[in-house]
Protein backbone atom coordinates (compact mmCIF):
# COMPACT_ATOMS: atom_id res chain seq x y z
CA ARG A 1 30.90 21.76 -55.94
CA GLN A 2 33.32 21.18 -53.45
CA ASP A 3 34.51 24.81 -53.07
CA LYS A 4 30.63 26.04 -52.75
CA ARG A 5 30.27 22.77 -49.42
CA MET A 6 33.69 24.15 -48.08
CA ALA A 7 32.44 27.94 -47.77
CA ASN A 8 29.11 27.11 -46.29
CA MET A 9 31.15 24.31 -43.98
CA ALA A 10 33.20 27.32 -42.66
CA LYS A 11 30.06 29.42 -42.23
CA ASN A 12 28.22 26.76 -40.82
CA LYS A 13 30.84 25.42 -38.46
CA LYS A 14 32.73 28.18 -38.38
CA ILE A 15 35.72 26.25 -38.34
CA ASN A 16 39.39 28.15 -38.19
CA LYS A 17 42.02 28.34 -40.47
CA ALA A 18 43.77 25.36 -39.24
CA GLN A 19 40.81 23.00 -40.02
CA ARG A 20 40.23 24.72 -43.35
CA ASP A 21 44.15 24.03 -43.92
CA ILE A 22 43.90 20.40 -43.03
CA VAL A 23 40.97 19.55 -45.44
CA MET A 24 42.52 21.19 -48.31
CA LEU A 25 45.87 19.48 -47.44
CA ILE A 26 43.81 16.13 -47.66
CA ARG A 27 42.11 16.79 -50.96
CA GLU A 28 45.72 18.08 -52.45
CA LYS A 29 47.08 14.93 -51.68
CA PHE A 30 44.71 12.48 -51.77
CA GLY A 31 41.90 14.16 -54.21
CA SER A 32 43.64 12.09 -57.39
CA LYS A 33 43.64 8.97 -55.48
CA PHE A 34 40.00 8.87 -53.95
CA GLN A 35 37.32 11.16 -53.96
CA ILE A 36 37.21 13.47 -51.16
CA THR A 37 33.92 14.77 -49.59
CA LEU A 38 33.12 17.20 -46.93
CA GLU A 39 30.08 16.53 -44.99
CA GLU A 40 28.67 14.11 -46.22
CA PRO A 41 25.34 13.54 -44.39
CA PHE A 42 24.76 9.37 -43.38
CA GLN A 43 21.18 9.61 -42.59
CA PHE A 44 19.61 7.36 -40.17
CA ASP A 45 16.65 7.35 -37.61
CA ALA A 46 15.36 10.65 -38.67
CA THR A 47 18.73 12.48 -38.33
CA SER A 48 22.17 12.75 -39.87
CA TYR A 49 25.68 12.52 -39.22
CA ARG A 50 28.17 14.46 -41.27
CA PRO A 51 31.82 13.48 -40.64
CA ASP A 52 34.41 16.32 -41.82
CA VAL A 53 35.79 14.47 -44.76
CA VAL A 54 34.56 10.91 -45.96
CA VAL A 55 37.34 9.46 -48.30
CA ARG A 56 35.76 6.88 -50.83
CA SER A 57 37.69 5.06 -53.35
CA SER A 58 38.27 6.44 -56.87
CA ASN A 59 34.66 4.99 -58.22
CA GLY A 60 33.11 6.12 -55.26
CA LYS A 61 31.63 2.96 -54.09
CA VAL A 62 33.73 2.09 -50.88
CA ILE A 63 34.07 4.36 -48.25
CA LYS A 64 37.70 4.10 -47.34
CA ALA A 65 38.02 6.53 -44.42
CA ILE A 66 36.01 8.78 -42.40
CA ILE A 67 37.97 11.64 -40.82
CA GLU A 68 37.25 13.92 -37.70
CA ILE A 69 38.89 17.12 -36.98
CA GLU A 70 38.79 17.42 -33.44
CA GLN A 71 39.83 20.77 -31.44
CA CYS A 72 37.44 20.59 -28.68
CA SER A 73 35.56 18.68 -26.33
CA ARG A 74 36.79 15.24 -25.90
CA LYS A 75 33.45 14.24 -25.74
CA HIS A 76 32.97 15.05 -29.03
CA VAL A 77 35.14 12.61 -30.07
CA VAL A 78 33.68 9.62 -28.63
CA GLY A 79 30.29 10.50 -30.01
CA GLY A 80 32.06 11.10 -33.19
CA VAL A 81 33.31 7.40 -32.92
CA ILE A 82 30.04 5.81 -31.65
CA THR A 83 28.23 7.21 -34.49
CA ALA A 84 30.64 6.47 -37.36
CA ASP A 85 30.22 2.77 -36.26
CA TYR A 86 26.61 2.58 -36.36
CA CYS A 87 26.07 4.08 -39.61
CA MET A 88 28.63 2.02 -40.76
CA GLY A 89 26.48 -0.97 -39.47
CA LEU A 90 23.20 0.18 -41.39
CA PRO A 91 22.41 -2.00 -44.11
CA GLU A 92 22.91 1.40 -46.53
CA TYR A 93 26.37 1.90 -45.73
CA LYS A 94 27.57 -1.91 -45.09
CA GLN A 95 29.91 -3.16 -46.95
CA LYS A 96 32.20 -5.64 -47.48
CA GLN A 97 35.74 -3.41 -46.69
CA LYS A 98 35.31 -2.23 -43.14
CA SER A 99 35.86 1.44 -42.84
CA ALA A 100 38.96 3.44 -40.82
CA ILE A 101 38.04 6.53 -38.47
CA TYR A 102 41.09 9.00 -38.23
CA VAL A 103 40.49 11.39 -35.79
CA LEU A 104 42.22 14.38 -36.09
CA SER A 105 43.60 16.55 -33.32
CA LEU A 106 44.63 20.01 -33.42
CA LYS A 107 45.87 20.50 -29.85
CA GLU A 108 49.08 18.44 -29.15
CA GLY A 109 47.81 17.72 -25.56
CA ASN A 110 44.70 16.04 -26.29
CA THR A 111 45.75 13.38 -28.43
CA GLU A 112 46.81 11.10 -25.55
CA ASP A 113 43.68 11.67 -24.03
CA TYR A 114 41.34 11.05 -27.11
CA ARG A 115 43.35 7.72 -27.39
CA LYS A 116 42.79 6.38 -23.63
CA ARG A 117 39.04 7.62 -24.28
CA ILE A 118 39.03 5.69 -27.40
CA LYS A 119 41.10 2.64 -25.75
CA MET A 120 37.69 2.28 -23.45
CA LEU A 121 35.59 1.74 -26.52
CA LYS A 122 37.29 -0.17 -28.89
CA GLN A 123 35.49 -3.47 -27.05
CA TYR A 124 32.07 -2.33 -28.74
CA VAL A 125 33.33 -0.99 -32.31
CA ARG A 126 32.03 -3.51 -34.51
CA ASN A 127 31.72 -1.89 -38.03
CA LEU A 128 35.09 0.36 -38.02
CA LYS A 129 38.07 -1.99 -39.09
CA THR A 130 40.54 0.95 -37.31
CA ILE A 131 40.48 4.14 -35.38
CA VAL A 132 43.35 6.16 -35.80
CA ILE A 133 43.84 8.99 -33.30
CA GLY A 134 47.19 11.22 -34.31
CA ASN A 135 48.38 14.78 -35.03
CA LYS A 136 48.31 15.81 -38.64
CA ASP A 137 51.40 14.15 -39.80
CA GLU A 138 50.31 10.98 -38.06
CA VAL A 139 46.81 11.08 -39.73
CA ILE A 140 48.37 11.75 -43.23
CA ASP A 141 51.08 9.01 -43.12
CA ALA A 142 48.23 6.64 -41.97
CA LEU A 143 46.07 7.81 -45.21
CA MET A 144 49.05 7.21 -47.81
CA ARG A 145 49.01 3.26 -46.85
CA ILE A 146 45.18 3.02 -48.09
CA ASN A 147 44.50 1.06 -50.87
CA PRO A 148 42.96 3.35 -53.32
CA LEU A 149 41.41 0.01 -55.20
CA ASN A 150 38.05 -1.24 -54.63
CA TYR A 151 39.20 -4.83 -53.44
CA ILE A 152 41.79 -6.36 -50.90
CA TYR A 153 44.80 -7.76 -51.91
CA ARG A 154 45.28 -11.58 -50.97
CA ARG A 155 48.57 -13.13 -50.82
CA ARG A 156 48.09 -16.06 -53.38
CA LYS A 157 50.09 -19.29 -52.24
CA ARG A 158 52.64 -20.70 -54.58
CA LEU A 159 52.43 -24.41 -55.77
CA ARG A 160 54.97 -26.84 -55.34
CA LYS A 161 55.18 -29.45 -57.94
C-alpha cells in the first residue's frame, strides 16, 4: 500500500530522485520503530494538508513527527509550518504530547534562510513542540532521538528515609 502511495506521490507531485531517496531512507531506518505514512491527509475547513511524511508511534495513535521535504520556495516552508501547527490544534488531531515538525532542506543554501523565516514564526506556534530545520543528516539525527513509545519518560524522585 505504501509503495503504491509512493508511486502516486511521485506521479502527482513529480518529486525528484533526491526526495524519493530520503523518503525511502526514513522508511528503512525508522519503519520498524514507527508507523511511517506518506502524504497522510489532515482534513480541515473543507480542504486538507498533506505533509510529505508523518511519523506515528508503533500503534499509530500518537503523531510523533511531521516531515516536510523542501527543495523550492521559502514560502512553502512557512506555509507548511503554519498549516501543520493549525492542524495539530484541531480537536481531532490534538494529543497530550505535542508533535514536532521537521523541515528537511534539499538545498544547503536554503537551510539558513529557512531558519530565519521560522524564527519569526515561533512566537505564534502553539501546537507543535519543536521545529527542526536541517539537512538530511541533521533531520535523521533528530528523528533518532524521538521516543518511540506512547508516553513520556518521567524521572522518578527517590524517597529519602
